[in-house]
Amino acid sequence: MGKSVKKAPKSSGKKRFSIENDTFFDNDKKRRRNFEDDNIESSDEDEYGEVNGGEEVEEEEVETAAEVRKRIAEAHLEKLRRIKDEQDKGEEGSDEDEEREREREGERDTWVANVLQQEQLEDSGRVRRLIASRVQKPEITEGFRVLVKHRQSVTAVALSEDDLKGFSASKDGTIVQWDIESGKSEKYKWPSDEVLKSHGLKDPQGRAVKHSKHVLALAVSSDGRYLATGGLDRHIHLWDTRSREHIQAFTGHKGPVSCLTFRQGTSELFSGSFDRTIKVWNADDRAYITTLFGHQSEVLTIDCLRKERILTVGRDRTMHLWKVPEESQLIYRASASSLECCCFISNDEFLSGSDDGSIEQWSVLRKKPVHIIKNAHALQTLDRLEHTEDKRLSNGHKENGINENPCMSAHSWVGSVAVCRNSDLASSGAGNGSIRLWEIERESKGLRPLFELPLDGFINSLAFAKSGKFLVAAVGQEPRLGRWGRVSTARNGVALHSLQLSD
């Protein structure tokens, strides 16, 4: 089992506190006024404008967390009922008697209950959708299409819960929201410095004379209401996706914010930074919750499912599984490489990519990888792999048709990994000119390579549709966190590849 570490200290002691008690916010009087008497206003109101001191402002009713969950659940239930009604449409005549109508309603409710039960099993990780074997190899003419163009390297990409909208950010500070079907895009506009300061922005630290708009990470909440971005200015910026307006700036990190994730089904936000810490926030309450310590170097990647557990990778060659309620962590160590990225397969399994070109599969019960694929993104073409009987990359040795040292270049560093939620389909990206798809075998028996999807440039972020029907990639001429490599032929932007699933 992973090495158990004593409880991670919190910056605020044992007691959790709201953002107005954080020392990082002492100098911002306008920000503090918004939290006076612990009244939290909803994000779609003009809550950060001027307040007339002598006038009483009528308080509007704020939706509680329980009410939000109830609303989302009822909407999902109604959606399933509509799907079943559409499936049954036309099967019965319009002159049905009342008894038959009741039977149909009963059949519909039974179907909805079975679907909800299956979704619950998948979300808990007890059931895994087997879709990797159904993915058909695309034709030569079928490739990635550029959905959105950016001027500089795209650093992050995310999809909404319904897979209808996408979000991307780049090194030039551009944040774009786009439609999957039409490709129509809309930019998020940065407000003026005065507005940003009224939202909580602090003055630049160190030698910086102005705030950098360079974005390194973004995340969208499950309800699609919030978009969080972070970058070199050490702030976490919260946006309203409906109006595309800036609503809050969280401060506290002493280094660039390198990674962000929302816990599924909640407004709980986790951020990782070059200051070696992970911070926890609540987007609904606009509140800072706590800080987690444990990494000895920069935090690079973060991921979270429904449980209050987060997975992080740092430049200290470790991966940490944080149990937030228990304030404890498990540490997993890479043998000879530096981990670059990670993601959950399930609550008990993880995937990581390294700077030596390896992909590692981990189990919560073992502190070492249960399976390693070396040279997963070698620079040369792996044509001979197509003719091997097993078609697997177990160790990257010459008998598999691979040179032992093809991954010394930064172009072969695995910069992103992704798993289609609750399924056995995974992907990985580097800068060697292709994205690889993998099948996650049962009982942690390893990864089986499926095929490659050619795409020039550094693959800085990947995201699957929940259905597994398409994959989006953040592509850049440069790596996400630096400029130690360059692919001049790459097109900075978001690329989408459709995946055909057999019945």
Short mmCIF file of N, CA and C in Angstrom, two decimals, residues 15-16 22 28 33 74-75 113 115 184 199 203 230 282 288 292 300 326 353 358 413 430 462 479 495:
data_model
loop_
_atom_site.label_atom_id
_atom_site.label_comp_id
_atom_site.label_asym_id
_atom_site.label_seq_id
_atom_site.Cartn_x
_atom_site.Cartn_y
_atom_site.Cartn_z
N LYS A 15 -9.35 24.83 12.64
CA LYS A 15 -10.63 25.43 12.34
C LYS A 15 -10.64 25.96 10.91
N ARG A 16 -11.65 25.57 10.16
CA ARG A 16 -11.81 26.12 8.82
C ARG A 16 -12.34 27.54 8.92
N ASP A 22 -8.71 35.36 6.06
CA ASP A 22 -7.40 35.03 5.50
C ASP A 22 -6.54 36.28 5.43
N ASP A 28 -7.72 44.48 1.17
CA ASP A 28 -8.73 44.76 0.17
C ASP A 28 -10.05 45.09 0.84
N ARG A 33 -15.92 44.07 2.11
CA ARG A 33 -17.27 44.55 2.30
C ARG A 33 -18.30 43.56 1.76
N GLU A 74 -33.24 16.85 -10.24
CA GLU A 74 -34.56 16.86 -10.87
C GLU A 74 -34.45 17.08 -12.38
N ALA A 75 -33.51 17.94 -12.79
CA ALA A 75 -33.30 18.18 -14.22
C ALA A 75 -32.81 16.92 -14.91
N ALA A 113 -34.95 4.06 -13.30
CA ALA A 113 -34.29 3.55 -12.09
C ALA A 113 -33.07 2.71 -12.43
N VAL A 115 -31.23 2.95 -15.17
CA VAL A 115 -30.19 3.84 -15.69
C VAL A 115 -29.48 4.56 -14.55
N LYS A 184 -18.52 27.51 -33.26
CA LYS A 184 -18.62 28.94 -32.97
C LYS A 184 -17.97 29.24 -31.63
N HIS A 199 -12.56 42.94 -7.38
CA HIS A 199 -12.91 41.52 -7.28
C HIS A 199 -11.92 40.74 -6.44
N ASP A 203 -1.82 43.45 -5.82
CA ASP A 203 -0.77 44.04 -6.64
C ASP A 203 0.28 43.00 -6.99
N GLY A 230 -6.18 29.91 -14.01
CA GLY A 230 -5.03 30.28 -13.20
C GLY A 230 -3.78 30.34 -14.05
N ASN A 282 -14.24 27.32 -2.21
CA ASN A 282 -15.64 27.08 -2.53
C ASN A 282 -16.12 28.18 -3.46
N TYR A 288 -12.15 30.81 0.66
CA TYR A 288 -10.97 29.97 0.86
C TYR A 288 -11.25 29.01 2.01
N LEU A 292 -3.15 22.51 1.74
CA LEU A 292 -2.53 21.21 1.96
C LEU A 292 -1.05 21.29 1.59
N LEU A 300 2.44 20.15 -10.49
CA LEU A 300 2.26 20.30 -11.93
C LEU A 300 0.85 19.98 -12.42
N GLU A 326 -9.87 13.55 5.91
CA GLU A 326 -8.96 13.01 6.93
C GLU A 326 -7.69 13.83 7.07
N GLY A 353 2.12 10.21 -16.65
CA GLY A 353 3.09 10.29 -17.73
C GLY A 353 4.36 10.94 -17.24
N SER A 358 7.64 7.57 -20.53
CA SER A 358 6.91 6.43 -19.98
C SER A 358 5.50 6.82 -19.56
N TRP A 413 8.48 13.72 -24.11
CA TRP A 413 7.95 13.78 -22.76
C TRP A 413 6.43 13.67 -22.81
N ALA A 430 2.21 13.83 -26.36
CA ALA A 430 3.56 14.38 -26.17
C ALA A 430 3.79 15.39 -27.29
N LEU A 462 -5.65 17.10 -22.75
CA LEU A 462 -6.56 16.21 -23.47
C LEU A 462 -7.87 16.10 -22.70
N PRO A 479 5.76 23.61 -25.19
CA PRO A 479 5.16 22.89 -24.05
C PRO A 479 4.40 23.85 -23.14
N ALA A 495 -7.88 21.02 -31.25
CA ALA A 495 -8.16 20.05 -32.31
C ALA A 495 -9.13 19.00 -31.80
#
